[in-house]
Short mmCIF file of C-alpha atoms in Angstrom, two decimals:
data_model
loop_
_atom_site.label_atom_id
_atom_site.label_comp_id
_atom_site.label_asym_id
_atom_site.label_seq_id
_atom_site.Cartn_x
_atom_site.Cartn_y
_atom_site.Cartn_z
CA MET L 246 0.03 -0.25 0.10
CA ASN L 247 1.14 3.45 -0.53
CA SER L 248 -1.75 4.81 1.31
CA PHE L 249 -1.18 5.77 5.55
CA GLY L 250 -3.59 6.31 7.88
CA SER L 251 -7.47 6.25 8.12
CA LEU L 252 -9.05 9.54 8.88
CA PHE L 253 -6.28 11.85 8.15
CA ARG L 254 -5.00 10.03 5.25
CA ILE L 255 -1.97 10.68 3.43
CA THR L 256 -0.64 8.78 -0.05
CA THR L 257 2.79 9.34 -1.68
CA PHE L 258 4.06 9.18 -4.98
CA GLY L 259 6.94 8.94 -6.91
CA GLU L 260 10.34 7.65 -7.30
CA SER L 261 14.15 8.79 -6.31
CA HIS L 262 14.80 9.65 -9.82
CA GLY L 263 11.53 9.97 -11.52
CA PRO L 264 10.70 13.35 -12.31
CA GLY L 265 9.34 14.59 -8.40
CA ILE L 266 7.86 13.08 -5.65
CA GLY L 267 4.66 13.86 -3.97
CA VAL L 268 1.85 13.39 -1.10
CA VAL L 269 -1.84 13.46 -1.13
CA ILE L 270 -3.68 14.17 2.18
CA ASP L 271 -6.91 13.46 2.95
CA GLY L 272 -9.25 14.08 5.47
CA CYS L 273 -7.13 17.31 6.81
CA PRO L 274 -10.40 19.89 8.41
CA ALA L 275 -11.38 22.93 6.93
CA GLY L 276 -9.96 26.32 8.13
CA LEU L 277 -6.58 25.05 9.51
CA ALA L 278 -4.18 27.30 9.01
CA VAL L 279 -0.96 26.43 7.16
CA ALA L 280 1.64 28.02 5.77
CA THR L 281 3.94 26.89 2.70
CA GLU L 282 7.04 28.59 5.00
CA ASP L 283 6.04 25.76 7.88
CA ILE L 284 6.41 23.02 5.04
CA GLN L 285 9.48 23.85 3.95
CA ALA L 286 11.00 24.50 6.94
CA ALA L 287 10.28 20.58 8.06
CA LEU L 288 11.44 19.61 4.67
CA ASP L 289 14.82 22.00 5.12
CA ARG L 290 15.51 19.60 8.22
CA ARG L 291 15.38 16.68 6.03
CA ARG L 292 16.86 17.74 2.40
CA PRO L 293 20.67 15.65 1.54
CA GLY L 294 23.76 18.32 1.92
CA GLN L 295 23.17 19.41 5.22
CA SER L 296 26.45 17.98 6.30
CA ASP L 297 29.92 16.59 5.83
CA LEU L 298 27.96 13.96 7.53
CA THR L 299 25.29 13.31 4.97
CA THR L 300 25.05 12.76 1.73
CA PRO L 301 26.40 15.63 -0.64
CA ARG L 302 23.40 14.96 -3.14
CA GLN L 303 22.01 18.83 -3.84
CA GLU L 304 17.75 18.90 -3.76
CA ALA L 305 16.81 22.28 -2.77
CA ASP L 306 13.18 20.12 -2.18
CA ARG L 307 11.11 23.13 -3.05
CA VAL L 308 7.41 22.01 -1.92
CA GLU L 309 4.85 23.30 -4.64
CA VAL L 310 1.18 23.24 -3.28
CA GLN L 311 -1.12 22.23 -5.95
CA SER L 312 -4.67 21.43 -4.11
CA GLY L 313 -6.14 21.44 -1.19
CA ILE L 314 -4.71 25.45 0.71
CA PHE L 315 -6.01 28.78 -0.27
CA GLN L 316 -4.77 31.88 1.37
CA GLY L 317 -2.95 30.02 4.18
CA GLN L 318 -6.00 27.96 5.34
CA THR L 319 -7.20 24.08 4.42
CA THR L 320 -10.08 24.26 1.92
CA GLY L 321 -11.23 20.47 3.50
CA THR L 322 -10.73 18.67 -0.31
CA PRO L 323 -7.39 17.06 -0.32
CA ILE L 324 -3.86 18.71 -0.28
CA SER L 325 -1.67 17.96 -3.10
CA LEU L 326 2.38 18.65 -2.60
CA TYR L 327 4.63 17.89 -4.92
CA ILE L 328 8.73 18.50 -4.44
CA ARG L 329 11.17 18.23 -7.75
CA ASN L 330 14.08 16.08 -8.23
CA GLN L 331 16.73 18.14 -9.55
CA ASP L 332 20.50 16.35 -8.65
CA GLN L 333 19.82 13.00 -9.82
CA ALA L 334 22.61 10.90 -10.50
CA SER L 335 21.27 7.91 -12.87
CA HIS L 336 24.56 6.87 -14.23
CA ASP L 337 25.51 6.03 -10.41
CA TYR L 338 23.67 2.94 -10.71
CA SER L 339 23.71 1.65 -14.06
CA HIS L 340 26.22 -1.41 -12.65
CA ILE L 341 23.14 -2.53 -11.21
CA GLU L 342 20.55 -2.88 -13.93
CA HIS L 343 20.93 -6.44 -13.18
CA ALA L 344 22.85 -7.06 -9.93
CA TYR L 345 21.22 -7.24 -6.51
CA ARG L 346 23.08 -5.19 -3.65
CA PRO L 347 23.28 -7.14 -0.36
CA SER L 348 20.61 -5.96 1.75
CA HIS L 349 18.50 -3.95 -0.36
CA ALA L 350 15.22 -3.83 -1.66
CA ASP L 351 16.12 -5.37 -5.75
CA TYR L 352 16.01 -8.83 -5.51
CA THR L 353 12.55 -8.60 -3.13
CA TYR L 354 10.97 -5.93 -5.43
CA ASP L 355 11.93 -8.19 -8.81
CA GLN L 356 9.84 -11.63 -7.03
CA LYS L 357 7.34 -8.81 -6.29
CA TYR L 358 6.43 -7.38 -9.43
CA GLY L 359 8.98 -8.96 -11.96
CA ARG L 360 10.75 -5.73 -12.97
CA ARG L 361 12.06 -3.15 -10.97
CA ASP L 362 13.59 0.73 -11.42
CA TYR L 363 16.79 0.30 -10.55
CA ARG L 364 17.67 3.78 -10.67
CA GLY L 365 18.55 4.41 -6.62
CA GLY L 366 15.92 2.38 -5.79
CA GLY L 367 13.22 4.13 -6.99
CA ARG L 368 10.22 3.57 -4.82
CA SER L 369 12.43 2.03 -2.24
CA SER L 370 14.53 4.48 -1.70
CA ALA L 371 14.45 7.20 1.40
CA ARG L 372 13.64 10.02 -0.99
CA GLU L 373 10.37 8.91 -0.73
CA THR L 374 10.30 9.76 3.26
CA ALA L 375 10.80 13.79 1.81
CA ALA L 376 6.72 13.38 0.54
CA ARG L 377 5.91 11.94 4.40
CA VAL L 378 7.95 15.29 5.89
CA ALA L 379 5.16 17.49 3.55
CA ALA L 380 2.56 15.76 4.80
CA GLY L 381 3.38 15.65 8.84
CA ALA L 382 4.48 19.19 8.94
CA VAL L 383 0.22 19.93 7.86
CA ALA L 384 -0.12 17.03 10.77
CA GLN L 385 1.67 18.76 13.03
CA GLN L 386 0.05 22.53 12.64
CA PHE L 387 -3.47 20.51 13.52
CA LEU L 388 -1.73 18.73 16.77
CA ASN L 389 -0.57 22.58 17.74
CA GLN L 390 -4.50 23.02 18.06
CA HIS L 391 -4.50 20.58 20.44
CA GLY L 392 -1.10 22.09 22.58
CA ILE L 393 0.64 18.39 21.28
CA ARG L 394 4.12 18.83 20.65
CA VAL L 395 6.28 16.34 18.82
CA GLN L 396 10.35 16.13 19.30
CA SER L 397 13.08 13.44 18.17
CA TYR L 398 16.37 13.22 18.71
CA VAL L 399 19.69 10.88 17.54
CA SER L 400 20.42 9.17 21.42
CA GLN L 401 22.42 6.56 20.00
CA VAL L 402 25.26 5.59 16.97
CA GLY L 403 26.92 2.90 16.98
CA ALA L 404 28.05 2.01 20.36
CA VAL L 405 27.69 5.97 21.83
CA ALA L 406 24.72 6.77 23.59
CA VAL L 407 23.71 9.73 25.51
CA PRO L 408 24.14 8.68 28.79
CA VAL L 409 20.84 10.11 30.25
CA GLY L 410 16.89 9.85 29.73
CA TYR L 411 15.17 12.82 27.58
CA GLU L 412 13.86 14.29 30.74
CA GLN L 413 16.88 15.03 32.18
CA LEU L 414 17.85 16.74 28.47
CA ASP L 415 17.28 20.26 27.25
CA LEU L 416 15.68 19.05 23.72
CA SER L 417 15.84 22.78 22.70
CA LEU L 418 18.92 21.60 21.23
CA ILE L 419 18.38 19.11 18.99
CA ASP L 420 18.87 21.00 16.20
CA SER L 421 22.06 22.62 17.59
CA ASN L 422 24.70 20.17 16.13
CA PRO L 423 24.72 18.31 12.63
CA VAL L 424 23.71 15.04 14.43
CA ARG L 425 20.37 16.37 16.07
CA CYS L 426 21.73 15.30 19.31
CA PRO L 427 20.42 17.01 22.17
CA HIS L 428 23.68 16.12 24.73
CA PRO L 429 26.95 18.63 23.34
CA GLU L 430 29.23 15.92 24.66
CA THR L 431 28.19 12.77 23.34
CA ALA L 432 27.00 14.58 19.64
CA GLU L 433 30.75 15.39 19.29
CA ARG L 434 31.48 11.66 19.99
CA MET L 435 28.63 10.67 17.60
CA ALA L 436 29.62 12.96 15.09
CA GLU L 437 33.50 11.56 14.75
CA LEU L 438 32.31 7.90 14.62
CA ILE L 439 29.99 8.88 11.58
CA ARG L 440 33.35 11.03 10.27
CA GLN L 441 35.65 7.97 10.81
CA THR L 442 32.94 5.43 9.25
CA ARG L 443 32.43 7.54 6.33
CA ASP L 444 36.27 7.25 5.45
CA ARG L 445 36.47 3.24 6.02
CA HIS L 446 33.54 3.97 3.22
CA ASP L 447 31.67 1.91 5.09
CA THR L 448 27.66 2.88 7.51
CA VAL L 449 26.63 2.99 11.14
CA GLY L 450 23.16 2.92 12.62
CA GLY L 451 21.91 3.56 15.96
CA LEU L 452 18.48 4.48 17.54
CA VAL L 453 16.42 7.80 17.82
CA THR L 454 14.22 9.11 20.50
CA GLY L 455 10.63 10.27 19.80
CA VAL L 456 8.82 11.92 22.99
CA LEU L 457 5.03 13.31 22.65
CA THR L 458 4.58 15.68 25.34
CA GLY L 459 0.93 17.58 25.26
CA VAL L 460 -1.06 14.35 23.93
CA PRO L 461 -4.41 14.18 26.11
CA ALA L 462 -5.51 10.89 27.59
CA GLY L 463 -7.96 9.00 25.58
CA LEU L 464 -6.49 8.35 22.40
CA GLY L 465 -5.88 5.24 20.39
CA GLU L 466 -8.02 2.07 19.72
CA PRO L 467 -9.24 -0.68 22.60
CA VAL L 468 -7.95 -3.98 20.10
CA PHE L 469 -6.52 -3.55 16.73
CA ASP L 470 -5.59 0.11 15.97
CA LYS L 471 -3.82 0.37 20.01
CA LEU L 472 -1.83 3.98 19.68
CA HIS L 473 1.68 2.17 19.98
CA SER L 474 0.47 -0.10 17.60
CA GLU L 475 0.01 2.53 15.26
CA LEU L 476 3.17 3.99 16.04
CA GLY L 477 5.50 1.29 15.51
CA ARG L 478 3.94 0.57 12.40
CA ALA L 479 4.42 3.85 10.78
CA MET L 480 8.19 3.69 12.46
CA LEU L 481 8.83 0.12 11.02
CA GLY L 482 7.62 2.07 8.20
CA ILE L 483 10.39 4.41 7.70
CA ASN L 484 13.20 2.78 5.30
CA ALA L 485 16.20 1.26 6.74
CA VAL L 486 14.13 0.17 10.59
CA LYS L 487 14.60 -2.14 12.25
CA GLY L 488 13.14 -1.93 16.17
CA PHE L 489 10.27 -0.02 17.34
CA GLU L 490 10.07 0.19 21.76
CA TYR L 491 7.52 2.36 23.83
CA GLY L 492 7.77 3.08 27.03
CA SER L 493 9.76 0.48 29.52
CA GLY L 494 10.15 -1.30 26.46
CA PHE L 495 12.38 -4.82 26.52
CA ALA L 496 14.40 -3.34 29.60
CA GLY L 497 11.22 -3.36 31.75
CA THR L 498 11.72 -6.71 31.13
CA LEU L 499 14.18 -7.04 33.85
CA LEU L 500 11.33 -5.64 36.61
CA PHE L 501 9.06 -7.55 38.78
CA GLY L 502 5.08 -6.11 38.37
CA SER L 503 6.04 -4.19 41.65
CA GLU L 504 8.12 -2.12 40.30
CA HIS L 505 6.89 -1.60 37.03
CA ASN L 506 3.31 -0.76 37.80
CA ASP L 507 2.83 3.26 37.63
CA PRO L 508 0.61 4.51 40.40
CA PHE L 509 -1.92 6.57 40.05
CA TYR L 510 -2.59 9.81 41.68
CA THR L 511 -4.49 13.27 41.52
CA ASP L 512 -2.11 16.31 41.51
CA GLU L 513 -2.56 20.15 42.93
CA THR L 514 -4.74 21.18 39.95
CA GLY L 515 -7.08 17.94 39.73
CA GLN L 516 -5.18 16.18 36.87
CA VAL L 517 -4.98 12.62 37.04
CA ARG L 518 -1.27 11.62 36.84
CA THR L 519 1.57 8.79 37.50
CA ARG L 520 4.11 9.23 39.71
CA THR L 521 6.62 6.97 37.26
CA ASN L 522 6.20 6.26 33.38
CA HIS L 523 7.07 2.56 32.50
CA SER L 524 4.11 2.72 30.15
CA GLY L 525 5.31 5.35 27.99
CA GLY L 526 2.09 7.12 28.46
CA ILE L 527 0.18 4.36 26.81
CA GLN L 528 -2.21 1.76 28.47
CA GLY L 529 -4.61 -0.43 26.96
CA GLY L 530 -3.53 0.61 23.74
CA ILE L 531 -4.90 4.15 24.64
CA SER L 532 -3.39 7.48 26.13
CA ASN L 533 -3.20 8.56 29.46
CA GLY L 534 -1.96 11.94 29.82
CA GLN L 535 1.54 11.43 30.07
CA ASP L 536 4.59 11.89 28.51
CA ILE L 537 4.71 9.35 25.03
CA TYR L 538 8.73 8.38 24.37
CA PHE L 539 9.97 5.92 22.68
CA ARG L 540 12.72 4.51 20.72
CA VAL L 541 13.39 3.72 17.07
CA ALA L 542 16.31 1.57 16.02
CA PHE L 543 17.55 2.12 12.38
CA LYS L 544 20.28 -0.48 10.84
CA PRO L 545 23.55 0.64 9.14
CA VAL L 546 23.01 2.47 5.70
CA ALA L 547 22.93 -0.88 3.09
CA THR L 548 24.96 0.46 0.31
CA ILE L 549 28.52 0.64 1.15
CA LEU L 550 31.49 1.43 -0.91
CA GLN L 551 33.07 -1.65 -0.56
CA PRO L 552 33.22 -4.52 -2.70
CA GLN L 553 30.88 -6.77 -1.81
CA ALA L 554 29.73 -10.66 -2.63
CA THR L 555 26.38 -11.16 -4.45
CA ILE L 556 24.52 -12.28 -7.22
CA ASN L 557 22.94 -10.99 -10.61
CA ASP L 558 19.74 -11.66 -11.96
CA GLN L 559 20.55 -14.68 -13.48
CA GLY L 560 21.97 -16.13 -10.68
CA GLU L 561 25.54 -16.05 -10.93
CA ALA L 562 27.91 -14.53 -8.25
CA ILE L 563 29.39 -11.08 -8.73
CA SER L 564 31.32 -9.01 -6.91
CA LEU L 565 29.35 -5.24 -6.50
CA ALA L 566 30.89 -1.74 -4.65
CA GLY L 567 28.65 0.72 -3.88
CA ARG L 568 28.77 3.64 -6.12
CA GLY L 569 27.53 7.39 -6.11
CA ARG L 570 26.09 9.57 -3.07
CA HIS L 571 25.10 7.69 -0.12
CA ASP L 572 24.82 8.76 3.96
CA PRO L 573 27.16 7.21 6.19
CA CYS L 574 24.61 7.18 9.11
CA VAL L 575 20.95 7.71 8.34
CA LEU L 576 20.11 8.66 11.94
CA PRO L 577 20.76 12.55 11.55
CA ARG L 578 18.17 13.22 8.73
CA ALA L 579 15.76 10.22 10.22
CA VAL L 580 14.76 12.43 12.90
CA PRO L 581 12.62 14.47 10.88
CA ILE L 582 10.63 11.59 9.31
CA VAL L 583 10.04 9.96 13.13
CA ASP L 584 8.46 13.58 13.54
CA ALA L 585 5.95 13.17 10.47
CA MET L 586 5.56 9.72 11.34
CA SER L 587 4.12 10.50 14.68
CA SER L 588 2.11 13.57 13.73
CA LEU L 589 0.37 12.28 11.14
CA VAL L 590 -0.51 8.85 13.73
CA LEU L 591 -1.65 11.39 16.44
CA ALA L 592 -4.00 13.67 13.95
CA ASP L 593 -5.61 9.92 12.99
CA MET L 594 -5.88 9.61 16.54
CA LEU L 595 -7.31 13.13 17.46
CA LEU L 596 -9.85 13.32 14.00
CA ARG L 597 -11.35 9.12 14.98
CA ALA L 598 -11.66 10.24 19.08
CA ARG L 599 -13.96 13.12 17.69
CA ALA L 600 -15.96 9.72 17.10
CA ASN L 601 -16.28 8.15 20.56
CA ARG L 602 -18.23 10.20 22.04
CA VAL L 603 -21.53 11.80 21.99
#
């Protein structure tokens, strides 16, 4: 499927080396103030060529609003956003026309469709995520009306990890460095690891931590569309993602129930709160009003500029080395993608919540 969401629904289209990529947003309420500058700001955080830590491909990623927004407000009709591709180097991929790159989608696309666009991976390229980021920027404007804030940051690159939880960080520092890590000392170590990895013609993975604040209690469905399962589906649909955990995650399995439970209390304002938040702001698949936090694991980028053993589409053994311009670490540019997918899930859940009460 190329669509995501139930009521706030997006459909993306386009390929890495085609004329452009885009997204159609259906179900966005009318009267929402959306400035093109807000969408562009989100795309600028994701675009390539930002620093020496990312791919040198130069794409301005200028968004074109083709429908659904008039005089700075949504009209309630489908919103179409388009981003032209400008800096393709399709010749860099001629050597893989008949070859299967290790850990790429070349083989699986051939098996599914009987053909594939080998230029940059076509539809399987992470270039497609620019369309999601554009849609997520519109969703974020909707969330702003409800006091919801979505933030994410790089919390680990390889074995270099932020030593404290998000509560002890100043998240306003996320964009203060090219790694997008709000812990300056760790950010420097991460950047150095990425540079060393790049110089070895290799790649490295890591973790992005997401933090959703101001989410009201009551979002999510009780059985199949639980809030955490929708967030997990959104994150696992991002290129290179290998895992998702929320709240205490796998570490929670080391605790006893008496340690892991989150006791309720009523604060001085009369608000129901919990003294701990091992649940990660979600219980029974429904938000409980506390911070929602999660971690997303990204693998090392599959394209490495080293010879690797593989086969071609005739089943013959060959040696293949990557060419072209690629990220040595996807994490810094993944942050706005995680933000976008989180925003899309919450916008959809807010609209769905309206149907749950008289």
